[in-house]
Coordinates of C-alpha atoms and ligand atoms in Angstrom, one line a residue:
X1051 CA -77.7 -125.7 -17.6
X1052 CA -79.7 -122.5 -18.1
X1053 CA -81.6 -122.0 -21.4
X1054 CA -79.7 -118.8 -22.1
X1055 CA -76.3 -120.6 -21.7
X1056 CA -77.4 -123.4 -24.0
X1057 CA -78.4 -120.9 -26.6
X1058 CA -75.1 -119.1 -26.3
X1059 CA -73.2 -122.4 -26.7
X1060 CA -75.2 -123.3 -29.7
X1061 CA -74.5 -119.9 -31.2
X1062 CA -70.8 -120.2 -30.7
X1063 CA -70.8 -123.7 -32.1
X1064 CA -72.5 -122.4 -35.2
X1065 CA -70.3 -119.3 -35.7
X1066 CA -66.9 -121.0 -35.1
X1067 CA -66.9 -123.1 -38.3
X1068 CA -68.0 -120.1 -40.3
X1069 CA -65.2 -118.0 -38.8
X1070 CA -62.7 -120.8 -39.3
X1071 CA -63.5 -121.1 -43.0
X1072 CA -65.6 -118.4 -44.6
X1073 CA -64.4 -115.6 -42.2
X1074 CA -60.7 -116.5 -42.6
X1075 CA -61.0 -116.6 -46.4
X1076 CA -62.7 -113.1 -46.5
X1077 CA -60.1 -111.7 -44.1
X1078 CA -57.1 -113.1 -46.0
X1079 CA -58.4 -112.0 -49.4
X1080 CA -59.3 -108.5 -48.2
X1081 CA -55.9 -108.0 -46.4
X1082 CA -54.1 -109.5 -49.4
X1083 CA -51.2 -110.7 -47.2
X1084 CA -49.1 -113.2 -49.1
X1085 CA -51.9 -113.6 -51.6
X1086 CA -51.3 -112.7 -55.3
X1087 CA -54.3 -111.8 -57.5
X1088 CA -52.3 -109.9 -60.1
X1089 CA -48.7 -110.1 -61.1
X1090 CA -46.7 -107.4 -59.3
X1091 CA -44.7 -106.6 -62.4
X1092 CA -47.8 -105.3 -64.0
X1093 CA -46.7 -107.0 -67.3
X1094 CA -48.1 -109.8 -69.4
X1095 CA -50.9 -112.3 -68.9
X1096 CA -50.4 -115.4 -66.7
X1097 CA -52.7 -118.3 -68.0
X1098 CA -53.3 -120.7 -65.1
X1099 CA -55.0 -124.1 -65.2
X1100 CA -56.5 -125.8 -62.2
X1101 CA -57.6 -129.4 -61.3
X1102 CA -55.5 -131.5 -63.7
X1103 CA -53.6 -133.3 -64.9
X1104 CA -56.3 -135.0 -67.1
X1105 CA -55.2 -137.8 -69.4
X1106 CA -56.9 -136.3 -72.4
X1107 CA -57.6 -132.6 -71.9
X1108 CA -54.3 -131.7 -70.4
X1109 CA -52.5 -133.4 -73.2
X1110 CA -54.6 -131.4 -75.8
X1111 CA -53.9 -128.3 -73.8
X1112 CA -50.2 -128.9 -73.8
X1113 CA -50.4 -129.4 -77.6
X1114 CA -52.2 -126.1 -78.0
X1115 CA -49.8 -124.1 -75.8
X1116 CA -46.9 -125.6 -77.6
X1117 CA -48.4 -124.6 -81.0
X1118 CA -48.6 -121.0 -79.8
X1119 CA -45.3 -120.9 -77.9
X1120 CA -47.2 -120.1 -74.6
X1121 CA -45.9 -120.9 -71.2
X1122 CA -48.5 -121.4 -68.5
X1123 CA -48.9 -122.3 -64.8
X1124 CA -50.7 -125.5 -63.7
X1125 CA -52.1 -126.0 -60.2
X1126 CA -52.3 -129.7 -60.0
X1127 CA -54.1 -132.2 -57.8
X1128 CA -51.8 -134.7 -56.1
X1129 CA -53.8 -137.8 -56.8
X1130 CA -54.0 -136.9 -60.5
X1131 CA -50.3 -136.3 -60.6
X1132 CA -49.8 -139.9 -59.3
X1133 CA -52.3 -141.2 -61.8
X1134 CA -50.8 -139.5 -64.8
X1135 CA -47.2 -138.7 -64.1
X1136 CA -46.3 -138.7 -67.8
X1137 CA -48.5 -135.8 -68.4
X1138 CA -46.8 -133.8 -65.6
X1139 CA -43.4 -134.8 -66.8
X1140 CA -44.3 -133.4 -70.2
X1141 CA -45.7 -130.2 -68.6
X1142 CA -42.4 -129.7 -66.7
X1143 CA -40.2 -130.6 -69.7
X1144 CA -42.0 -128.0 -71.9
X1145 CA -41.3 -125.2 -69.5
X1146 CA -44.6 -124.8 -67.7
X1147 CA -44.7 -123.8 -64.0
X1148 CA -46.3 -126.4 -61.6
X1149 CA -48.0 -125.4 -58.3
X1150 CA -50.0 -127.2 -55.6
X1151 CA -53.8 -127.3 -55.7
X1152 CA -54.7 -130.0 -53.1
X1153 CA -54.0 -133.7 -53.0
X1154 CA -57.7 -134.6 -53.4
X1155 CA -59.4 -131.3 -54.3
X1156 CA -60.9 -130.9 -50.8
X1157 CA -62.2 -127.6 -49.5
X1158 CA -60.0 -126.0 -46.8
X1159 CA -63.2 -125.2 -44.9
X1160 CA -63.6 -128.9 -44.2
X1161 CA -59.9 -129.5 -43.3
X1162 CA -58.3 -129.3 -39.8
X1163 CA -54.8 -127.7 -39.8
X1164 CA -53.1 -131.0 -39.9
X1165 CA -55.3 -132.3 -42.7
X1166 CA -54.5 -129.2 -44.7
X1167 CA -50.8 -129.8 -44.0
X1168 CA -51.2 -133.4 -45.3
X1169 CA -52.8 -132.1 -48.5
X1170 CA -49.8 -129.9 -49.2
X1171 CA -47.2 -132.5 -48.2
X1172 CA -48.7 -135.2 -50.4
X1173 CA -49.1 -132.9 -53.5
X1174 CA -45.6 -131.4 -53.0
X1175 CA -44.1 -134.9 -52.8
X1176 CA -46.1 -136.1 -55.9
X1177 CA -44.8 -133.1 -57.9
X1178 CA -41.1 -133.6 -56.8
X1179 CA -41.3 -137.4 -57.5
X1180 CA -42.2 -136.6 -61.1
X1181 CA -40.3 -133.4 -61.9
X1182 CA -37.5 -133.3 -59.3
X1183 CA -38.4 -129.6 -58.8
X1184 CA -40.0 -128.5 -55.5
X1185 CA -43.2 -126.3 -56.1
X1186 CA -43.3 -122.9 -54.6
X1187 CA -46.8 -121.8 -55.5
X1188 CA -50.2 -122.8 -53.9
X1189 CA -53.7 -122.2 -55.0
X1190 CA -56.5 -123.5 -52.6
X1191 CA -59.4 -125.2 -54.4
X1192 CA -62.3 -122.7 -55.0
X1193 CA -60.0 -120.1 -53.4
X1194 CA -61.3 -121.3 -50.0
X1195 CA -58.9 -120.8 -47.1
X1196 CA -59.1 -121.4 -43.4
X1197 CA -57.8 -119.9 -40.2
X1198 CA -54.6 -122.1 -40.4
X1199 CA -53.9 -121.4 -44.1
X1200 CA -51.3 -118.6 -43.8
X1201 CA -49.3 -120.6 -41.2
X1202 CA -49.5 -124.0 -42.8
X1203 CA -48.7 -122.7 -46.3
X1204 CA -46.0 -120.3 -45.2
X1205 CA -43.4 -121.7 -47.5
X1206 CA -45.5 -121.1 -50.6
X1207 CA -46.8 -118.1 -52.4
X1208 CA -50.7 -118.2 -52.5
X1209 CA -51.9 -117.4 -56.0
X1210 CA -55.5 -116.5 -56.7
X1211 CA -56.6 -114.8 -59.9
X1212 CA -57.9 -111.5 -61.5
X1213 CA -60.1 -113.2 -64.1
X1214 CA -62.3 -116.2 -64.1
X1215 CA -65.1 -117.2 -66.6
X1216 CA -67.1 -120.1 -65.2
X1217 CA -65.3 -122.4 -67.6
X1218 CA -66.0 -125.3 -65.4
X1219 CA -69.5 -125.3 -67.0
X1220 CA -70.1 -125.9 -70.7
X1221 CA -72.6 -123.0 -70.5
X1222 CA -69.9 -120.7 -69.0
X1223 CA -67.5 -121.6 -71.9
X1224 CA -70.1 -121.0 -74.6
X1225 CA -71.7 -117.9 -73.1
X1226 CA -68.9 -115.5 -72.1
X1227 CA -65.5 -117.1 -72.0
X1228 CA -64.2 -115.9 -75.4
X1229 CA -65.4 -112.3 -74.9
X1230 CA -64.0 -112.5 -71.4
X1231 CA -60.6 -113.5 -72.6
X1232 CA -60.6 -110.8 -75.2
X1233 CA -61.1 -108.2 -72.5
X1234 CA -58.1 -109.4 -70.4
X1235 CA -55.4 -106.8 -70.5
X1236 CA -51.7 -107.7 -70.5
X1237 CA -51.0 -105.7 -67.4
X1238 CA -50.3 -108.5 -65.0
X1239 CA -53.7 -110.3 -65.2
X1240 CA -53.9 -113.8 -63.8
X1241 CA -56.5 -115.9 -65.7
X1242 CA -58.0 -118.9 -64.0
X1243 CA -59.1 -121.8 -66.3
X1244 CA -59.7 -125.5 -65.7
X1245 CA -58.3 -128.6 -67.5
X1246 CA -60.4 -131.2 -65.6
X1247 CA -64.2 -131.2 -65.2
X1248 CA -64.6 -134.0 -62.7
X1249 CA -65.0 -131.9 -59.5
X1250 CA -68.3 -131.2 -57.8
X1251 CA -70.1 -128.4 -59.6
X1252 CA -68.2 -128.9 -62.8
X1253 CA -69.2 -130.4 -66.1
X1254 CA -67.1 -133.4 -67.3
X1255 CA -67.1 -132.0 -70.9
X1256 CA -66.4 -128.4 -70.0
X1257 CA -62.6 -128.6 -70.6
X1258 CA -63.3 -129.6 -74.3
X1259 CA -65.3 -126.3 -74.6
X1260 CA -62.6 -124.4 -72.7
X1261 CA -60.0 -125.7 -75.1
X1262 CA -62.1 -124.7 -78.1
X1263 CA -62.5 -121.1 -76.9
X1264 CA -58.8 -120.8 -75.7
X1265 CA -57.7 -122.0 -79.1
X1266 CA -59.8 -119.3 -80.9
X1267 CA -58.4 -116.7 -78.5
X1268 CA -54.8 -117.6 -78.9
X1269 CA -55.3 -117.7 -82.7
X1270 CA -56.8 -114.2 -82.6
X1271 CA -54.1 -112.6 -80.5
X1272 CA -51.2 -114.4 -82.2
X1273 CA -50.3 -111.3 -84.2
X1274 CA -50.4 -109.1 -81.2
X1275 CA -47.4 -108.7 -79.0
X1276 CA -48.9 -110.2 -75.8
X1277 CA -46.4 -111.9 -73.5
X1278 CA -47.8 -115.0 -71.7
X1279 CA -45.8 -115.4 -68.6
X1280 CA -45.3 -117.8 -65.7
X1281 CA -46.7 -116.7 -62.3
X1282 CA -43.4 -117.6 -60.8
X1283 CA -41.2 -115.4 -63.0
X1284 CA -43.4 -112.4 -62.1
X1285 CA -43.5 -112.6 -58.4
X1286 CA -41.2 -110.4 -56.5
X1287 CA -39.5 -112.3 -53.6
Ligands
LIG544 ZN1 -59.9 -126.6 -58.3

């Protein structure tokens, strides 16, 4: 084979995975098709929590939300649902919305279309087994999507976020999270937080710090008339 042809093939081989993952993510996010970053009603604040359930932190979070009468949306990891079904049962019983993250918190950039489908099916099944209610929302880990995401996830609404504060790091919680929360307006903002710190790049102890700041924030705004809403209630079909 000619040198020029080899170089061309190497180039294509290098670009294809980038287009499949990173390129598709940028395209879908920019186009905004079937992707929700802000509640279309333009009202309230949706608190959303990714990566749980965690046997300690999610329970503490549920206690905190209950104390303030706040309903939230949880994007759960399938294997954690199977490990801690009682926590998810409580989540559902207390009126929180439950959506799909992935079965094992894998990046969509590394998944073939059939592997992505498997992640959704397994998590969907785990949620239904515990709650009896089929999930309708999906949030990809790290917000990473691939060229097959829109097709494979077509029966779900993809939910991203309008606000995120690096709360997966202890430093992120301590440095800017509380001030960041104070700046969130109740105009349909979707806030992304994490109730598990065991994923790559996160700190194990970060959720304890997240809970501390969230508790202070909810205390501060308890006299204000802020409505904390489900993502689900706010989406227009
Ligand atoms: Zn995640």
